[in-house]
Amino acid sequence: MAATKLKAVDAVVVGAGLAGTILCKSLAETGLKVVGFERGRMLDAQHDFAMPYAHDELKYDRHSDILQNLSRETITFRNKMSESALPMRELGSFKPGECVGGAAVHWGVHARRFLPWDFEVRSRTLGRYGAAQLAADCTSQDWGIGYDELEPYYDQFEHLYGVGGKAGNLNGEIQAGGNPFEGARSREFPNPPSKATPIGQLFADAAHQLGHTPFASPTAAMTQPYTNPYKLMLGECVSGGFCGSHGCAQGAKASPLNTVVPALGRHDNFELRTLANVVKINLDSSGKRAIGVTYIDARGREFEQPADLVVLSAYTFNNVRLLMLSGIGKPYDPVSGTGVVGRNYSYQSHGKIQLFFEDKIFNPFMGGGGRATSIDDFNGDNFDHAGLGFIGGSYLAAQSSGAAPIKNKPVPPGTPSWGGAWKKAAAYWYNRSFSLNLHGACQSYRDCYLDLDPTYRDANGLPLLRMTFDWHDNERKMLAHAMEKTAEIARALKPAKTGAHGLSAKYSIVPYQSTHNIGGAVMGADPATSVVNKYLQSWDVNNVFVVGGSAFPQNSANPPTATIGALACWTADAIKEQYLKKPGLLV
Amino acid sequence: MHEDSNRHAYSFLTPPEVQFLDAAVERLIPADELGPGARDACVSYYIDRQLMSNWGMHGRNYRMGPWAEGTPQQGFQSRLTPQEIYRYGIADTDAHCKRQYGKAFRLLAADQQDEVLHALEKDAIELPTVPAKLFFSLLWRNTEEGFFADPVYGGNRDKAGWRLLGFPGVAASNYNELMYTQTTAYRVEPVSILDIREQRVALDNQGYPKHVPLADAKDGHGSH
Ligand SMILES: Cc1cc2nc3c(=O)[nH]c(=O)nc-3n(C[C@H](O)[C@H](O)[C@H](O)COP(=O)(O)OP(=O)(O)OC[C@H]3O[C@@H](n4cnc5c(N)ncnc54)[C@H](O)[C@@H]3O)c2cc1C
C-alpha cells in the first residue's frame, strides 16, 4: 500500500515520553512547525488515574494498557550469542510505556543525578588503577561530556520536575545532610527533601554508626505543592502507595503529563499526533540527510511526514531499532568489534537483603513517592577499588515504596512456597519486615548488544530488536561486595531473620528488575565508538538527534531518568541555540 | 444475596473444573485459625473472570511463531493460552490422579492433593499436553492474585486476603502524618474499589476513603 504523503513540517519528534515531550516543548517555542508522534494514546490523568481506580494493584502491575502491548511489538532475547533469541512474550524484567508520557507516567520517581565519575569511567579507571582493573572485553567509555557541562541541565530538569532533596555539594562546598559524594550543584533543589520514614531512620542510624553518610534520596514526587517554570501546578504527595507502575491519582508525581504536556497546548505551531507508530526515518538519495518519517496509524494506514529535522525519543529500544530499520549508522558487529549501532547495550544490577523483626511494626503500605534514605559510600568510585578486581559500585537504600499485597509478602528463607505454613508466615511478617535495596552499575561488554532479529517480526512485518545480554564477572564481584556492606548494616539493625537475594546467576527476562535499559546508540567523541556526538546528533545523518538512555555508554548505579531529562534539556538547547542557527554537524 | 448468585455464574470454567480449582486453591492457601482460605475467598471465580478477559487469551502477549522452548531465562514460550493451560492442565492432572490414586483430584485426601501439587510444581509429573510446572506456576500466580487483588475482580471475598495481612486497601490521604506517628499496627476496615463504587465508605474532599479503625485493633497479628 502506498503511503499518503503529508504536508511538510519543520521538525518531528518520535515518541512523546519523558525526553520527547521536553524536545517538543523546546522546539515549539522557536515557532517552527513541529509534530510529535506517539504510538500510544493520549491520557487524561484526571480520569485515567481517578480515585479509587488508581489504587488497583492487579491492573497497574500486570494488565494496564499504558504498558507496551507486546502483541504488536516486543524484543527478542538471549543470554549469549550461541543461543537462539526468543521473543519476550509477556512483560517481565522491564515495563516500557505506550502512551503519551511513556514509561515516565508509571515510573518510581527516584530522581538521582549521575556521579561525575560515571561520565569518565574509562579514563578515570585507567588513571587511578591502570588497565588491569578493566575486564579485557569491557567496552565502557567516556561520554564525551563531563558532569560540569551537564550540571545546568540537571538543574533545569530538576526544576521542571520539582525534584525534592538536600544538596550535599553546593558549588564545591560540602553540605551537612546531603550526599557528600555528589557532583557540585549550582543551587539547592527546588523542593525540600522528603523526611526519613521510620525504616529510613533505622537505616540512617545504622549506616551512620558504621561511618557512612546517609541522606534523603532525591524524589520527583512533590514534597510540597509546587509550580514549575511552565506555571504548571503539582500537588503534594500523600504517601498513599500505589506509586511505581501506577499513574498518580493526585498528580503529585512528576511526569510528562503534569510537567510539560499541558504547556504544549499553548503552541498553535505544535501538534501531538497519537496512535501514530513511526516505522522509519526516510533519507534522501545520498543517505546523509533525513527527509521525514513514515508512520502507521491505528487503522493501519501508512503516512509519510516530510520534515527537516528528526528527533528520536522512542525509548532505548526503538531509538536503536529505528536507526537500524532506516539504515542510519553502521550496525555493530560483535565478532569484529566494529560498527556502532546496537553497541554497548547495558542494564542495571541489583540485589536486596530482607530484614525480619519480632519487635517492630512498619505499616509498609504507607509510602511511595520515592521516599527513601540511601548511602553513596559504595557507589561509583567513592571507595578505593584497589585489589577488589572490579570497577563501579552501588547505592544502598531503605525504600518505603508502599507495599501492595500481591507482590510484597516477604517470608524468611526456608518458608514453604505455598500452603498453611506459607500463609501464616506471609501474615506474620508482612508488617514486620523491610528490605535494604542495592542498585548497582553495569558496565558494557563486547558481547552485550542490540541488533535486528533474523526471525521474529512485529505486527507490521518489521524485524524485532534482538537483545544479547548477561551479567559479567565485574558486576558479580561488585554486587557481592555491596551485599557484604549491606549485610553489615543489616546486622547492626539486629533483625530476627534475614533473607539475602544477590545477583541471579544469569540475567533473566522473567522477574521485574528495572526499566533502566540503556545504550545501543551511545554518545561519544569518536565516531568509531559512538552513534551520536555529545549533542546526541547522529554522526552520519546530521539532521537526526537521538535522545534517551540509548546514549549512555554504560550504566551508572543511579537510575537513568534525571540524566535522560538533563540530556534532553541539553540537546534541546543545542538544537535551538546552535543547530537551527547553522544546520550541520555540531562540534 | 444478589452478589452471591453472581459469584456462581461461571463463564469459562465447567462445574468439574471449578471443583478441581476449589480443591487446589484451598490447598495453596488453606482456611485456618487466621481466616478463610482461597476457596472461600472465591479465587476460582476470580480465575474464571480472568480467563474470560483479554488476558485469558494472552491478548497483549506476543503470539507469533516460530515457537521454541528456550532457556528458563527466556521466559514464557508456550503457545498455549491461559484458557488452554487451565482446561488441559486440569484434565491432564485429573487423569494422572485417577491413574495414581483411582480418584479425581478433588476427591483425594488433603495430603495426597499436596503431593500432586508438589509434583506439578517440581515438574515431576509428565502431563501429555501442558508442562506440569507451567500449569502450577500459572495456578499459583492466579491464586495469589485472586486472594490479594481488589475484590472488584471477583476474588478476595470480604477482603479476606487484606484482613489476613492487615492491608488497608485503597489508601487514606493522611499517611504522610501517620507514617511517622503510628508505631503500632494500623488496623482499619480495609476499603476496596468495590466498597467505594457501591458507596459503603465515606470519602474525604480529595476522594480518598476515610478509614474506620477496627474494634478489636491490636498489634500485628498472626502467630507462627
Ligand atoms: C515501573 C517503573 C519504575 C521506574 N522507576 C524509575 C525511577 O524511580 N527512577 C528513574 O530514574 N527511572 C525510573 N524508571 C524509568 C523511566 O520511566 C525511564 O527512564 C524514562 O521514562 C525514559 O524516558 P524516555 O523518554 O527515554 O522513554 P519513555 O518515557 O518511555 O518515552 C518513549 C515514548 O516513545 C513511544 N514510542 C516508542 N516507539 C515509538 C514509535 N515507533 N513511534 C511512536 N512512538 C513510539 C513510547 O510509546 C513512549 O511513549 C521506571 C520505569 C518503570 C516502568
GROMACS .gro file of N, CA, C and O and ligand atoms in nm, chain A residues 14-20 37-40 95 97-99 101-104 106-110 244-245 276-278 313-315 318 322 512 515-516 548-549 559-562 564, ligand 1:
model
  229
   14VAL      N    1   0.985   1.182   1.760
   14VAL     CA    2   0.928   1.047   1.759
   14VAL      C    3   0.927   0.989   1.900
   14VAL      O    4   1.032   0.955   1.954
   15GLY      N    5   0.808   0.980   1.961
   15GLY     CA    6   0.797   0.929   2.098
   15GLY      C    7   0.773   1.044   2.193
   15GLY      O    8   0.860   1.129   2.211
   16ALA      N    9   0.653   1.050   2.254
   16ALA     CA   10   0.620   1.160   2.343
   16ALA      C   11   0.626   1.117   2.489
   16ALA      O   12   0.529   1.124   2.562
   17GLY      N   13   0.742   1.066   2.528
   17GLY     CA   14   0.763   1.030   2.668
   17GLY      C   15   0.842   1.137   2.739
   17GLY      O   16   0.829   1.256   2.707
   18LEU      N   17   0.925   1.094   2.832
   18LEU     CA   18   0.996   1.192   2.914
   18LEU      C   19   1.086   1.282   2.829
   18LEU      O   20   1.079   1.404   2.836
   19ALA      N   21   1.171   1.221   2.747
   19ALA     CA   22   1.263   1.302   2.666
   19ALA      C   23   1.187   1.374   2.555
   19ALA      O   24   1.209   1.493   2.531
   20GLY      N   25   1.097   1.304   2.488
   20GLY     CA   26   1.029   1.360   2.371
   20GLY      C   27   0.948   1.484   2.402
   20GLY      O   28   0.950   1.581   2.325
   37PHE      N   29   0.512   1.262   1.751
   37PHE     CA   30   0.445   1.134   1.724
   37PHE      C   31   0.448   1.045   1.847
   37PHE      O   32   0.553   1.031   1.912
   38GLU      N   33   0.337   0.983   1.878
   38GLU     CA   34   0.333   0.889   1.989
   38GLU      C   35   0.250   0.767   1.946
   38GLU      O   36   0.138   0.783   1.899
   39ARG      N   37   0.309   0.649   1.963
   39ARG     CA   38   0.238   0.527   1.920
   39ARG      C   39   0.119   0.496   2.010
   39ARG      O   40   0.025   0.429   1.969
   40GLY      N   41   0.124   0.543   2.136
   40GLY     CA   42   0.016   0.513   2.231
   40GLY      C   43  -0.092   0.620   2.227
   40GLY      O   44  -0.094   0.707   2.140
   95LYS      N   45   0.926  -0.271   3.195
   95LYS     CA   46   0.789  -0.236   3.155
   95LYS      C   47   0.784  -0.107   3.077
   95LYS      O   48   0.743  -0.003   3.128
   97GLY      N   49   0.660   0.194   2.845
   97GLY     CA   50   0.528   0.256   2.837
   97GLY      C   51   0.480   0.265   2.694
   97GLY      O   52   0.559   0.256   2.600
   98GLU      N   53   0.350   0.282   2.678
   98GLU     CA   54   0.293   0.304   2.545
   98GLU      C   55   0.174   0.398   2.559
   98GLU      O   56   0.059   0.356   2.564
   99CYS      N   57   0.205   0.525   2.576
   99CYS     CA   58   0.103   0.628   2.594
   99CYS      C   59   0.178   0.760   2.596
   99CYS      O   60   0.300   0.761   2.608
  101GLY      N   61   0.353   1.037   2.752
  101GLY     CA   62   0.420   1.035   2.882
  101GLY      C   63   0.516   0.918   2.894
  101GLY      O   64   0.608   0.920   2.974
  102GLY      N   65   0.491   0.814   2.814
  102GLY     CA   66   0.582   0.699   2.812
  102GLY      C   67   0.592   0.631   2.947
  102GLY      O   68   0.499   0.635   3.029
  103ALA      N   69   0.706   0.568   2.972
  103ALA     CA   70   0.726   0.496   3.097
  103ALA      C   71   0.731   0.593   3.215
  103ALA      O   72   0.718   0.552   3.331
  104ALA      N   73   0.749   0.721   3.187
  104ALA     CA   74   0.757   0.819   3.295
  104ALA      C   75   0.619   0.852   3.353
  104ALA      O   76   0.609   0.931   3.446
  106HIS      N   77   0.441   0.596   3.475
  106HIS     CA   78   0.433   0.499   3.585
  106HIS      C   79   0.569   0.473   3.649
  106HIS      O   80   0.592   0.369   3.707
  107TRP      N   81   0.659   0.570   3.640
  107TRP     CA   82   0.792   0.548   3.696
  107TRP      C   83   0.791   0.560   3.848
  107TRP      O   84   0.690   0.596   3.908
  108GLY      N   85   0.908   0.529   3.909
  108GLY     CA   86   0.917   0.527   4.055
  108GLY      C   87   0.974   0.654   4.117
  108GLY      O   88   0.998   0.658   4.238
  109VAL      N   89   0.996   0.756   4.038
  109VAL     CA   90   1.038   0.892   4.078
  109VAL      C   91   1.169   0.907   4.156
  109VAL      O   92   1.195   1.011   4.215
  110HIS      N   93   1.254   0.805   4.159
  110HIS     CA   94   1.387   0.825   4.220
  110HIS      C   95   1.468   0.906   4.120
  110HIS      O   96   1.500   0.859   4.013
  244GLY      N   97   0.503   0.333   4.206
  244GLY     CA   98   0.574   0.274   4.093
  244GLY      C   99   0.480   0.179   4.019
  244GLY      O  100   0.402   0.107   4.082
  245SER      N  101   0.482   0.180   3.887
  245SER     CA  102   0.392   0.104   3.800
  245SER      C  103   0.254   0.169   3.786
  245SER      O  104   0.177   0.131   3.699
  276ALA      N  105   0.015   0.689   1.647
  276ALA     CA  106   0.094   0.700   1.525
  276ALA      C  107   0.228   0.633   1.548
  276ALA      O  108   0.312   0.685   1.622
  277ASN      N  109   0.246   0.518   1.488
  277ASN     CA  110   0.364   0.437   1.511
  277ASN      C  111   0.467   0.460   1.401
  277ASN      O  112   0.446   0.420   1.286
  278VAL      N  113   0.575   0.527   1.437
  278VAL     CA  114   0.677   0.557   1.337
  278VAL      C  115   0.757   0.430   1.307
  278VAL      O  116   0.803   0.362   1.397
  313SER      N  117   1.307   0.992   2.015
  313SER     CA  118   1.299   0.985   2.161
  313SER      C  119   1.197   0.877   2.194
  313SER      O  120   1.101   0.899   2.264
  314ALA      N  121   1.220   0.758   2.136
  314ALA     CA  122   1.124   0.648   2.139
  314ALA      C  123   1.166   0.538   2.236
  314ALA      O  124   1.136   0.422   2.215
  315TYR      N  125   1.238   0.577   2.343
  315TYR     CA  126   1.295   0.488   2.442
  315TYR      C  127   1.412   0.412   2.378
  315TYR      O  128   1.421   0.401   2.256
  318ASN      N  129   1.342   0.145   2.074
  318ASN     CA  130   1.304   0.192   1.941
  318ASN      C  131   1.396   0.300   1.887
  318ASN      O  132   1.401   0.319   1.766
  322LEU      N  133   1.488   0.194   1.523
  322LEU     CA  134   1.454   0.282   1.410
  322LEU      C  135   1.579   0.325   1.334
  322LEU      O  136   1.575   0.339   1.212
  512TYR      N  137   1.057  -0.886   3.724
  512TYR     CA  138   1.077  -0.742   3.707
  512TYR      C  139   1.204  -0.699   3.779
  512TYR      O  140   1.226  -0.736   3.894
  515THR      N  141   1.322  -0.077   3.457
  515THR     CA  142   1.307  -0.030   3.320
  515THR      C  143   1.420   0.070   3.295
  515THR      O  144   1.396   0.188   3.268
  516HIS      N  145   1.541   0.023   3.316
  516HIS     CA  146   1.661   0.105   3.303
  516HIS      C  147   1.749   0.042   3.195
  516HIS      O  148   1.863   0.006   3.219
  548GLY      N  149   1.785   0.996   2.473
  548GLY     CA  150   1.735   0.899   2.571
  548GLY      C  151   1.848   0.820   2.633
  548GLY      O  152   1.967   0.850   2.610
  549GLY      N  153   1.813   0.720   2.710
  549GLY     CA  154   1.913   0.634   2.775
  549GLY      C  155   1.995   0.559   2.671
  549GLY      O  156   2.104   0.508   2.703
  559PRO      N  157   1.951   0.544   3.896
  559PRO     CA  158   1.854   0.526   3.789
  559PRO      C  159   1.869   0.636   3.683
  559PRO      O  160   1.922   0.743   3.711
  560PRO      N  161   1.823   0.609   3.563
  560PRO     CA  162   1.864   0.690   3.447
  560PRO      C  163   1.788   0.820   3.423
  560PRO      O  164   1.835   0.906   3.348
  561THR      N  165   1.670   0.835   3.480
  561THR     CA  166   1.578   0.934   3.424
  561THR      C  167   1.621   1.079   3.441
  561THR      O  168   1.603   1.160   3.350
  562ALA      N  169   1.681   1.113   3.556
  562ALA     CA  170   1.726   1.252   3.572
  562ALA      C  171   1.830   1.284   3.466
  562ALA      O  172   1.834   1.396   3.412
  564ILE      N  173   1.854   1.130   3.168
  564ILE     CA  174   1.783   1.139   3.039
  564ILE      C  175   1.719   1.277   3.026
  564ILE      O  176   1.728   1.342   2.921
  812LIG     C1  177   0.783   0.077   3.693
  812LIG     C2  178   0.891   0.174   3.655
  812LIG     C3  179   0.961   0.242   3.754
  812LIG     C4  180   1.062   0.331   3.720
  812LIG     N1  181   1.125   0.399   3.819
  812LIG     C5  182   1.223   0.485   3.790
  812LIG     C6  183   1.287   0.559   3.894
  812LIG     O1  184   1.249   0.550   4.011
  812LIG     N2  185   1.389   0.641   3.861
  812LIG     C7  186   1.431   0.655   3.732
  812LIG     O2  187   1.525   0.730   3.709
  812LIG     N3  188   1.369   0.589   3.631
  812LIG     C8  189   1.267   0.504   3.657
  812LIG     N4  190   1.203   0.438   3.555
  812LIG     C9  191   1.249   0.459   3.417
  812LIG    C10  192   1.185   0.577   3.344
  812LIG     O3  193   1.048   0.556   3.331
  812LIG    C11  194   1.251   0.591   3.207
  812LIG     O4  195   1.389   0.609   3.225
  812LIG    C12  196   1.201   0.710   3.125
  812LIG     O5  197   1.062   0.709   3.110
  812LIG    C13  198   1.267   0.706   2.988
  812LIG     O6  199   1.233   0.820   2.914
  812LIG     P1  200   1.227   0.813   2.756
  812LIG     O7  201   1.175   0.943   2.710
  812LIG     O8  202   1.356   0.764   2.703
  812LIG     O9  203   1.122   0.697   2.726
  812LIG     P2  204   0.965   0.696   2.759
  812LIG    O10  205   0.933   0.791   2.866
  812LIG    O11  206   0.924   0.556   2.776
  812LIG    O12  207   0.901   0.751   2.624
  812LIG    C14  208   0.917   0.686   2.500
  812LIG    C15  209   0.788   0.702   2.421
  812LIG    O13  210   0.811   0.667   2.286
  812LIG    C16  211   0.696   0.599   2.237
  812LIG     N5  212   0.737   0.521   2.119
  812LIG    C17  213   0.820   0.414   2.116
  812LIG     N6  214   0.834   0.369   1.991
  812LIG    C18  215   0.761   0.451   1.911
  812LIG    C19  216   0.740   0.455   1.770
  812LIG     N7  217   0.796   0.368   1.688
  812LIG     N8  218   0.658   0.552   1.722
  812LIG    C20  219   0.598   0.642   1.806
  812LIG     N9  220   0.618   0.642   1.939
  812LIG    C21  221   0.699   0.548   1.991
  812LIG    C22  222   0.652   0.516   2.354
  812LIG    O14  223   0.518   0.475   2.341
  812LIG    C23  224   0.675   0.612   2.470
  812LIG    O15  225   0.562   0.690   2.498
  812LIG    C24  226   1.098   0.350   3.585
  812LIG    C25  227   1.027   0.283   3.485
  812LIG    C26  228   0.924   0.197   3.519
  812LIG    C27  229   0.849   0.128   3.411
   0.00000   0.00000   0.00000
